[in-house]
């Protein structure tokens, strides 16, 4: 049902595809189920209970909480308006995008450490309150399209509430109006930029086949306008943490650093200057770095061809950037990112340590350990792995809740793991 409604308008012909159903089941319902399971796991451990009478004021919550709640209000408006306009396809797509791109793959991922903290702190409670409100609202918004899953989610979220504070079914509950006072467009724009920069770095990593667990030294982002500099400065901490890069340099002058090329967008310029397109293409091909920088900073560039004035506006030119030695460069929607792909020995060791943490965490899960269980770890020595563990021992033990991490020459009763050029044995013991 979700597939059929979100894939095409109900009055349009639908090319039914079983693979499409599997995709919806995995990408939307699977993601939403996993997000709820994540919440339920840690909420049960911390014995968190939603209490509408004692919530932290939204204005006092961290920026990420305020952002996702701002986006939640926008989602409420979009879904309400879509259903009122008999546009269920638009409503379903908006919910899917919010769950996948904003709630699961951004908010929850960036907030994981807040839930992992051992003790119940004010910050941790705010994270629970925020995630609960998002899941509760989604159960209501999706209920007309996916009534059974929505009610399952609602029942699980409200089972601890007293009878007077919940309905017997999500379909009997009242969806509150969007709280427009919580919508922060400036914050939404900042987080959208953070997501775009992160996505571009991930694309560059994929191009070079560099895993996200492998730390990199530096990225550069040109910002030719003061407001752009301020915007990027405000989000650089989030971006660096998300993409696993040590440093972000903002370039206010790209001359001598990046080499850019410009070409006209014929689809945009053609309808306006059809007969002049050949001359426009020739003129743009002659642009030097100063011309391109002026166009990017001012958003407009004037030409005079055959006695006729041509105004090049923002988006009329496609700007690309050449790679520089040791770096990968990408331009998308007017934003350029340069990524240093040189991996030093220190970075290599840190990348190995992160891979080892991942394998230990997988073994914890496979062994049926609780997320709060403390362990002792033995790792068989294996070439470069030994130096990586010695230099990153504190990081490994803190991430895996290991009270002891020991390197041994021979480990016969361990589990064999392999990653990159490393092959070793690992043994875990619950304390």
CSV table of C-alpha atoms in Angstrom, one decimal:
chain,number,residue,atom,x,y,z
A,1,UNK,CA,0.0,0.0,0.0
A,2,UNK,CA,2.8,2.4,0.9
A,3,UNK,CA,4.6,1.5,-2.3
A,4,UNK,CA,1.6,2.0,-4.5
A,5,UNK,CA,0.7,5.4,-3.0
A,6,UNK,CA,4.2,6.8,-2.9
A,7,UNK,CA,5.3,5.5,-6.2
A,8,UNK,CA,2.5,7.2,-8.3
A,9,UNK,CA,-0.6,9.2,-7.8
A,10,UNK,CA,-3.7,7.0,-7.2
A,11,UNK,CA,-5.3,8.2,-10.4
A,12,UNK,CA,-2.2,7.5,-12.5
A,13,UNK,CA,-1.2,4.1,-14.1
A,14,UNK,CA,1.2,2.2,-11.9
A,15,UNK,CA,3.9,-0.1,-13.2
A,16,UNK,CA,3.8,-2.7,-10.4
A,17,UNK,CA,7.2,-4.0,-9.4
A,18,UNK,CA,7.9,-6.6,-6.7
A,19,UNK,CA,11.5,-5.2,-6.3
A,20,UNK,CA,9.9,-1.8,-5.6
A,21,UNK,CA,7.9,-3.3,-2.7
A,22,UNK,CA,11.1,-4.9,-1.3
A,23,UNK,CA,12.8,-1.5,-1.6
A,24,UNK,CA,10.0,0.3,0.4
A,25,UNK,CA,10.0,-2.5,3.0
A,26,UNK,CA,13.8,-2.1,3.5
A,27,UNK,CA,14.4,1.6,3.1
A,28,UNK,CA,11.3,3.0,4.8
A,29,UNK,CA,9.7,0.4,7.1
A,30,UNK,CA,13.1,-1.2,7.9
A,31,UNK,CA,14.7,2.1,8.7
A,32,UNK,CA,11.7,3.2,10.8
A,33,UNK,CA,11.7,-0.1,12.7
A,34,UNK,CA,15.4,0.1,13.4
A,35,UNK,CA,15.1,3.7,14.6
A,36,UNK,CA,12.3,2.7,17.0
A,37,UNK,CA,14.3,-0.4,18.1
A,38,UNK,CA,17.3,1.9,18.8
A,39,UNK,CA,15.1,4.2,20.9
A,40,UNK,CA,13.4,1.3,22.8
A,41,UNK,CA,16.7,-0.5,23.6
A,42,UNK,CA,18.3,2.5,25.4
A,43,UNK,CA,15.1,3.9,26.8
A,44,UNK,CA,14.5,0.5,28.5
A,45,UNK,CA,18.0,0.4,29.8
A,46,UNK,CA,17.7,3.9,31.3
A,47,UNK,CA,14.1,3.4,32.3
A,48,UNK,CA,13.1,6.6,30.4
A,49,UNK,CA,9.4,7.4,30.4
A,50,UNK,CA,7.8,10.1,28.4
A,51,UNK,CA,6.3,12.7,30.7
A,52,UNK,CA,4.5,15.5,28.8
A,53,UNK,CA,4.2,17.6,32.0
A,54,UNK,CA,7.9,17.7,32.6
A,55,UNK,CA,9.5,18.2,29.2
A,56,UNK,CA,12.6,20.3,28.6
A,57,UNK,CA,11.8,23.6,26.8
A,58,UNK,CA,12.8,23.2,23.2
A,59,UNK,CA,14.7,26.5,23.3
A,60,UNK,CA,16.9,25.0,26.0
A,61,UNK,CA,17.8,21.9,23.9
A,62,UNK,CA,20.9,21.4,21.8
A,63,UNK,CA,21.0,22.6,18.2
A,64,UNK,CA,20.4,19.2,16.7
A,65,UNK,CA,17.2,18.7,18.8
A,66,UNK,CA,15.9,22.1,17.8
A,67,UNK,CA,16.7,21.4,14.1
A,68,UNK,CA,14.9,18.0,13.9
A,69,UNK,CA,11.9,19.4,15.8
A,70,UNK,CA,11.9,22.4,13.3
A,71,UNK,CA,11.9,19.9,10.4
A,72,UNK,CA,9.2,17.9,12.2
A,73,UNK,CA,6.9,21.0,12.2
A,74,UNK,CA,7.6,21.5,8.5
A,75,UNK,CA,6.7,17.8,7.9
A,76,UNK,CA,3.4,18.3,9.8
A,77,UNK,CA,2.5,21.2,7.6
A,78,UNK,CA,3.4,19.4,4.4
A,79,UNK,CA,1.5,16.2,5.3
A,80,UNK,CA,-1.6,18.1,6.5
A,81,UNK,CA,-1.7,20.3,3.4
A,82,UNK,CA,-1.1,17.3,1.1
A,83,UNK,CA,-4.0,15.2,2.6
A,84,UNK,CA,-6.2,18.3,2.5
A,85,UNK,CA,-5.4,18.7,-1.2
A,86,UNK,CA,-6.0,14.9,-1.8
A,87,UNK,CA,-2.3,14.4,-2.5
A,88,UNK,CA,-1.4,11.2,-0.6
A,89,UNK,CA,1.6,10.6,-2.8
A,90,UNK,CA,3.2,13.9,-1.8
A,91,UNK,CA,2.4,13.2,1.9
A,92,UNK,CA,4.0,9.7,1.8
A,93,UNK,CA,7.1,10.8,0.0
A,94,UNK,CA,7.6,13.6,2.6
A,95,UNK,CA,7.3,11.2,5.5
A,96,UNK,CA,9.7,8.7,3.8
A,97,UNK,CA,12.3,11.4,3.1
A,98,UNK,CA,12.1,12.7,6.7
A,99,UNK,CA,12.5,9.2,8.2
A,100,UNK,CA,15.4,8.1,6.0
A,101,UNK,CA,17.4,11.3,5.3
A,102,UNK,CA,16.8,13.5,8.4
A,103,UNK,CA,15.7,11.4,11.4
A,104,UNK,CA,17.6,8.1,10.9
A,105,UNK,CA,20.7,9.0,8.8
A,106,UNK,CA,21.3,12.4,10.3
A,107,UNK,CA,19.8,13.1,13.7
A,108,UNK,CA,20.1,9.6,15.2
A,109,UNK,CA,23.5,9.0,13.8
A,110,UNK,CA,24.9,12.3,15.1
A,111,UNK,CA,23.2,11.8,18.5
A,112,UNK,CA,24.3,8.2,19.1
A,113,UNK,CA,26.8,9.0,21.8
A,114,UNK,CA,24.2,11.0,23.8
A,115,UNK,CA,22.3,7.7,24.1
A,116,UNK,CA,25.4,5.7,24.8
A,117,UNK,CA,26.4,7.7,27.9
A,118,UNK,CA,26.3,5.5,31.0
A,119,UNK,CA,24.3,7.8,33.3
A,120,UNK,CA,21.0,9.6,32.7
A,121,UNK,CA,21.9,13.2,32.2
A,122,UNK,CA,19.9,16.3,31.2
A,123,UNK,CA,21.4,16.1,27.7
A,124,UNK,CA,20.5,12.4,27.4
A,125,UNK,CA,16.9,13.0,28.6
A,126,UNK,CA,16.5,15.8,26.0
A,127,UNK,CA,17.6,13.4,23.3
A,128,UNK,CA,15.0,10.8,24.4
A,129,UNK,CA,12.3,13.5,24.5
A,130,UNK,CA,13.1,14.7,21.0
A,131,UNK,CA,13.3,11.2,19.4
A,132,UNK,CA,10.1,10.1,21.2
A,133,UNK,CA,8.2,13.1,19.8
A,134,UNK,CA,9.5,12.4,16.3
A,135,UNK,CA,8.5,8.8,16.4
A,136,UNK,CA,5.1,9.5,18.0
A,137,UNK,CA,4.3,12.1,15.4
A,138,UNK,CA,5.4,9.9,12.5
A,139,UNK,CA,3.0,7.1,13.8
A,140,UNK,CA,0.2,9.6,13.4
A,141,UNK,CA,1.2,11.1,10.1
A,142,UNK,CA,1.7,7.7,8.4
A,143,UNK,CA,-1.5,6.1,9.8
A,144,UNK,CA,-3.8,6.9,6.8
A,145,UNK,CA,-1.4,5.1,4.4
A,146,UNK,CA,0.0,2.4,6.7
A,147,UNK,CA,-2.6,1.9,9.4
A,148,UNK,CA,-1.4,-1.4,10.9
A,149,UNK,CA,2.3,-0.5,11.2
A,150,UNK,CA,1.4,3.0,12.5
A,151,UNK,CA,-0.8,1.5,15.2
A,152,UNK,CA,1.9,-1.0,16.2
A,153,UNK,CA,4.4,1.9,16.6
A,154,UNK,CA,1.9,4.0,18.5
A,155,UNK,CA,1.0,1.2,20.9
A,156,UNK,CA,4.6,0.5,21.6
A,157,UNK,CA,5.4,4.2,22.3
A,158,UNK,CA,2.4,4.7,24.5
A,159,UNK,CA,2.1,1.4,26.5
A,160,UNK,CA,3.7,3.0,29.6
A,161,UNK,CA,1.4,6.0,29.6
A,162,UNK,CA,-1.6,6.2,32.0
A,163,UNK,CA,-5.0,5.6,30.4
A,164,UNK,CA,-6.0,9.2,30.4
A,165,UNK,CA,-3.0,10.3,28.4
A,166,UNK,CA,-3.4,8.1,25.4
A,167,UNK,CA,-6.0,6.7,23.0
A,168,UNK,CA,-6.7,3.1,22.4
A,169,UNK,CA,-5.5,3.4,18.8
A,170,UNK,CA,-3.4,5.9,16.8
A,171,UNK,CA,-6.5,6.3,14.6
A,172,UNK,CA,-8.4,7.8,17.6
A,173,UNK,CA,-5.6,10.2,18.5
A,174,UNK,CA,-5.5,13.9,17.7
A,175,UNK,CA,-2.7,15.2,15.6
A,176,UNK,CA,-1.6,18.6,17.0
A,177,UNK,CA,-1.1,21.5,14.7
A,178,UNK,CA,2.4,22.3,13.6
A,179,UNK,CA,4.2,24.6,16.2
A,180,UNK,CA,5.3,27.3,13.8
A,181,UNK,CA,7.3,29.0,16.5
A,182,UNK,CA,9.7,26.0,16.4
A,183,UNK,CA,10.4,26.4,12.7
A,184,UNK,CA,13.8,28.0,12.3
A,185,UNK,CA,14.6,28.5,8.7
A,186,UNK,CA,18.1,29.7,9.3
A,187,UNK,CA,18.9,26.6,11.3
A,188,UNK,CA,17.3,24.5,8.6
A,189,UNK,CA,19.5,26.1,6.0
A,190,UNK,CA,22.6,25.6,8.1
A,191,UNK,CA,21.9,21.9,8.6
A,192,UNK,CA,21.1,21.5,4.9
A,193,UNK,CA,24.5,22.8,4.1
A,194,UNK,CA,26.1,20.5,6.6
A,195,UNK,CA,24.3,17.6,5.0
A,196,UNK,CA,25.4,18.7,1.5
A,197,UNK,CA,29.0,19.0,2.5
A,198,UNK,CA,29.0,15.6,4.2
A,199,UNK,CA,27.3,14.0,1.2
A,200,UNK,CA,30.0,15.5,-1.1
A,201,UNK,CA,32.8,14.2,1.0
A,202,UNK,CA,31.2,10.7,1.1
A,203,UNK,CA,31.0,10.8,-2.7
A,204,UNK,CA,34.7,11.7,-2.9
A,205,UNK,CA,35.6,8.9,-0.5
A,206,UNK,CA,33.6,6.4,-2.5
A,207,UNK,CA,35.4,7.6,-5.7
A,208,UNK,CA,38.7,6.8,-4.2
A,209,UNK,CA,37.5,3.7,-2.3
A,210,UNK,CA,38.4,5.2,1.1
A,211,UNK,CA,36.2,3.9,3.9
A,212,UNK,CA,34.5,6.4,6.2
A,213,UNK,CA,36.2,4.7,9.2
A,214,UNK,CA,39.6,5.9,7.7
A,215,UNK,CA,40.3,9.4,9.1
A,216,UNK,CA,41.6,12.0,6.7
A,217,UNK,CA,43.6,15.1,7.4
A,218,UNK,CA,41.9,18.0,5.8
A,219,UNK,CA,39.1,19.4,3.6
A,220,UNK,CA,38.8,22.8,2.0
A,221,UNK,CA,35.6,24.7,1.2
A,222,UNK,CA,35.7,28.0,-0.8
A,223,UNK,CA,33.5,30.7,0.7
A,224,UNK,CA,33.6,33.9,-1.2
A,225,UNK,CA,30.8,35.7,0.7
A,226,UNK,CA,31.0,36.7,4.4
A,227,UNK,CA,27.7,35.1,5.1
A,228,UNK,CA,28.9,31.8,3.6
A,229,UNK,CA,32.0,31.9,5.8
A,230,UNK,CA,29.8,32.4,8.8
A,231,UNK,CA,27.5,29.6,7.8
A,232,UNK,CA,30.3,27.1,7.3
A,233,UNK,CA,32.0,28.1,10.5
A,234,UNK,CA,28.8,27.4,12.4
A,235,UNK,CA,28.6,23.8,11.1
A,236,UNK,CA,32.2,22.7,10.7
A,237,UNK,CA,32.2,20.7,14.0
A,238,UNK,CA,29.2,18.7,12.8
A,239,UNK,CA,30.7,18.1,9.3
A,240,UNK,CA,34.1,17.1,10.5
A,241,UNK,CA,32.6,14.6,13.0
A,242,UNK,CA,30.3,13.1,10.4
A,243,UNK,CA,32.9,12.7,7.6
A,244,UNK,CA,35.8,11.7,9.9
A,245,UNK,CA,38.1,14.5,8.7
A,246,UNK,CA,40.5,16.4,11.1
A,247,UNK,CA,40.4,19.9,9.7
A,248,UNK,CA,38.2,22.1,7.6
A,249,UNK,CA,39.8,25.1,6.0
A,250,UNK,CA,37.6,27.9,4.6
A,251,UNK,CA,39.1,29.5,1.5
A,252,UNK,CA,38.1,33.2,1.0
A,253,UNK,CA,40.4,33.4,-1.9
A,254,UNK,CA,40.8,30.3,-4.2
A,255,UNK,CA,43.4,31.8,-6.6
A,256,UNK,CA,46.5,29.7,-6.7
A,257,UNK,CA,44.7,26.9,-4.9
A,258,UNK,CA,41.8,25.7,-7.0
A,259,UNK,CA,41.5,25.8,-10.8
A,260,UNK,CA,37.9,26.2,-12.0
A,261,UNK,CA,36.2,26.0,-15.3
A,262,UNK,CA,32.9,27.5,-16.4
A,263,UNK,CA,30.5,26.5,-19.2
A,264,UNK,CA,27.0,27.8,-20.0
A,265,UNK,CA,23.9,25.8,-19.0
A,266,UNK,CA,22.2,25.6,-22.4
A,267,UNK,CA,18.8,24.5,-21.0
A,268,UNK,CA,18.6,27.7,-18.9
A,269,UNK,CA,20.2,30.2,-21.3
A,270,UNK,CA,18.8,28.8,-24.6
A,271,UNK,CA,15.3,30.0,-24.2
A,272,UNK,CA,16.5,33.5,-23.3
A,273,UNK,CA,19.4,33.9,-25.8
A,274,UNK,CA,18.9,31.3,-28.4
A,275,UNK,CA,20.6,33.0,-31.3
A,276,UNK,CA,23.5,34.2,-29.1
A,277,UNK,CA,24.3,30.8,-27.5
A,278,UNK,CA,27.3,30.1,-29.7
A,279,UNK,CA,28.8,33.5,-28.8
A,280,UNK,CA,28.0,33.1,-25.1
A,281,UNK,CA,29.7,29.7,-25.0
A,282,UNK,CA,32.8,31.2,-26.7
A,283,UNK,CA,32.9,34.1,-24.2
A,284,UNK,CA,32.5,31.9,-21.2
A,285,UNK,CA,35.2,29.6,-22.5
A,286,UNK,CA,37.6,32.6,-22.2
A,287,UNK,CA,36.8,33.3,-18.5
A,288,UNK,CA,39.9,33.3,-16.3
A,289,UNK,CA,39.9,32.5,-12.6
A,290,UNK,CA,39.1,36.1,-11.7
A,291,UNK,CA,36.0,36.1,-13.9
A,292,UNK,CA,34.7,32.9,-12.4
A,293,UNK,CA,35.4,34.2,-8.9
A,294,UNK,CA,33.5,37.4,-9.6
A,295,UNK,CA,30.5,35.5,-11.0
A,296,UNK,CA,30.4,33.2,-8.0
A,297,UNK,CA,30.7,35.9,-5.4
A,298,UNK,CA,28.3,38.4,-7.0
A,299,UNK,CA,25.9,35.9,-8.6
A,300,UNK,CA,25.8,37.8,-11.8
A,301,UNK,CA,28.0,38.6,-14.8
A,302,UNK,CA,27.3,41.0,-17.7
A,303,UNK,CA,28.5,40.4,-21.3
A,304,UNK,CA,27.9,42.5,-24.4
A,305,UNK,CA,27.7,40.5,-27.6
A,306,UNK,CA,26.8,41.9,-31.0
A,307,UNK,CA,25.6,45.0,-29.4
A,308,UNK,CA,23.2,43.1,-27.1
A,309,UNK,CA,23.6,42.9,-23.3
A,310,UNK,CA,23.7,39.4,-21.8
A,311,UNK,CA,23.1,38.9,-18.1
A,312,UNK,CA,24.5,35.7,-16.6
A,313,UNK,CA,22.6,35.0,-13.4
A,314,UNK,CA,23.1,32.5,-10.6
A,315,UNK,CA,22.8,28.9,-12.0
A,316,UNK,CA,23.3,30.0,-15.6
A,317,UNK,CA,26.9,28.7,-15.6
A,318,UNK,CA,28.1,25.2,-14.6
A,319,UNK,CA,31.2,25.5,-12.5
A,320,UNK,CA,33.6,22.6,-12.3
A,321,UNK,CA,36.9,22.3,-10.4
A,322,UNK,CA,40.0,20.4,-11.5
A,323,UNK,CA,41.6,17.9,-9.1
A,324,UNK,CA,44.9,18.9,-7.6
A,325,UNK,CA,47.7,16.5,-6.7
A,326,UNK,CA,46.9,14.6,-3.6
A,327,UNK,CA,43.4,16.0,-3.5
A,328,UNK,CA,40.0,15.2,-4.9
A,329,UNK,CA,37.7,18.1,-5.8
A,330,UNK,CA,33.9,18.2,-6.4
A,331,UNK,CA,31.4,21.0,-7.2
A,332,UNK,CA,27.7,20.6,-6.7
A,333,UNK,CA,24.9,23.1,-6.6
A,334,UNK,CA,27.4,26.0,-6.3
A,335,UNK,CA,29.4,24.4,-3.5
A,336,UNK,CA,32.9,23.2,-3.9
A,337,UNK,CA,34.8,20.7,-1.7
A,338,UNK,CA,38.4,19.7,-1.9
A,339,UNK,CA,39.5,16.6,0.1
A,340,UNK,CA,43.0,15.7,1.1
A,341,UNK,CA,43.3,11.9,0.4
A,342,UNK,CA,46.9,11.5,1.6
A,343,UNK,CA,46.9,9.0,4.4
A,344,UNK,CA,49.8,9.3,6.8
A,345,UNK,CA,51.1,6.5,9.0
A,346,UNK,CA,49.3,8.0,12.1
A,347,UNK,CA,46.0,8.3,10.2
A,348,UNK,CA,46.5,4.7,8.9
A,349,UNK,CA,46.9,3.5,12.5
A,350,UNK,CA,43.8,5.3,13.6
A,351,UNK,CA,41.8,3.8,10.7
A,352,UNK,CA,42.9,0.3,11.7
A,353,UNK,CA,41.9,1.0,15.3
A,354,UNK,CA,38.4,2.1,14.2
A,355,UNK,CA,38.0,-1.1,12.1
A,356,UNK,CA,39.1,-3.1,15.1
A,357,UNK,CA,36.5,-1.4,17.3
A,358,UNK,CA,33.8,-2.3,14.7
A,359,UNK,CA,34.8,-6.0,14.8
A,360,UNK,CA,34.8,-6.1,18.6
A,361,UNK,CA,31.4,-4.5,18.7
A,362,UNK,CA,30.1,-7.1,16.2
A,363,UNK,CA,31.5,-9.8,18.4
A,364,UNK,CA,29.8,-8.3,21.4
A,365,UNK,CA,26.5,-8.4,19.6
A,366,UNK,CA,27.0,-11.9,18.3
A,367,UNK,CA,27.9,-13.1,21.8
A,368,UNK,CA,24.6,-11.8,23.2
A,369,UNK,CA,26.2,-9.3,25.5
A,370,UNK,CA,24.2,-6.4,26.8
A,371,UNK,CA,25.2,-2.9,25.6
A,372,UNK,CA,26.3,-2.0,29.2
A,373,UNK,CA,28.4,-5.2,29.8
A,374,UNK,CA,32.1,-4.7,30.5
A,375,UNK,CA,34.6,-7.0,28.8
A,376,UNK,CA,38.2,-8.0,28.6
A,377,UNK,CA,39.7,-8.4,25.1
A,378,UNK,CA,42.7,-10.4,23.8
A,379,UNK,CA,44.0,-9.7,20.3
A,380,UNK,CA,46.6,-11.7,18.4
A,381,UNK,CA,49.6,-9.7,17.3
A,382,UNK,CA,49.6,-9.2,13.5
A,383,UNK,CA,52.1,-6.8,11.8
A,384,UNK,CA,50.8,-3.2,11.7
A,385,UNK,CA,47.9,-4.0,14.0
A,386,UNK,CA,50.2,-4.1,17.0
A,387,UNK,CA,51.4,-0.5,16.5
A,388,UNK,CA,47.8,0.7,15.8
A,389,UNK,CA,46.6,-0.8,19.1
A,390,UNK,CA,49.4,0.7,21.1
A,391,UNK,CA,48.9,4.2,19.7
A,392,UNK,CA,45.1,4.0,20.1
A,393,UNK,CA,44.5,1.8,23.1
A,394,UNK,CA,42.5,4.3,25.1
A,395,UNK,CA,40.2,5.0,22.2
A,396,UNK,CA,39.6,1.2,21.6
A,397,UNK,CA,38.9,0.4,25.3
A,398,UNK,CA,36.5,3.3,25.8
A,399,UNK,CA,34.5,2.6,22.6
A,400,UNK,CA,34.2,-1.1,23.4
A,401,UNK,CA,33.7,-0.9,27.2
A,402,UNK,CA,36.9,-3.0,27.6
A,403,UNK,CA,38.4,-2.9,31.1
A,404,UNK,CA,41.5,-4.7,29.7
A,405,UNK,CA,43.0,-5.0,26.2
A,406,UNK,CA,45.9,-7.4,25.8
A,407,UNK,CA,48.1,-8.2,22.8
A,408,UNK,CA,49.1,-11.9,22.7
A,409,UNK,CA,51.4,-13.8,20.4
A,410,UNK,CA,49.2,-16.8,19.9
A,411,UNK,CA,45.4,-17.0,20.3
A,412,UNK,CA,43.8,-20.3,19.3
A,413,UNK,CA,40.4,-20.0,20.8
A,414,UNK,CA,39.5,-16.6,19.4
A,415,UNK,CA,37.4,-15.5,16.4
A,416,UNK,CA,39.2,-14.8,13.2
A,417,UNK,CA,38.6,-11.3,11.7
A,418,UNK,CA,40.0,-9.7,8.6
A,419,UNK,CA,39.9,-6.2,7.3
A,420,UNK,CA,42.0,-4.3,4.8
A,421,UNK,CA,45.5,-6.0,5.0
A,422,UNK,CA,45.0,-7.2,8.6
A,423,UNK,CA,44.2,-10.7,9.7
A,424,UNK,CA,44.0,-11.6,13.4
A,425,UNK,CA,42.1,-13.4,16.2
A,426,UNK,CA,40.0,-11.7,18.8
A,427,UNK,CA,38.7,-13.2,22.1
A,428,UNK,CA,36.1,-11.5,24.4
A,429,UNK,CA,35.4,-12.3,28.1
A,430,UNK,CA,32.6,-10.7,30.0
A,431,UNK,CA,33.6,-9.4,33.3
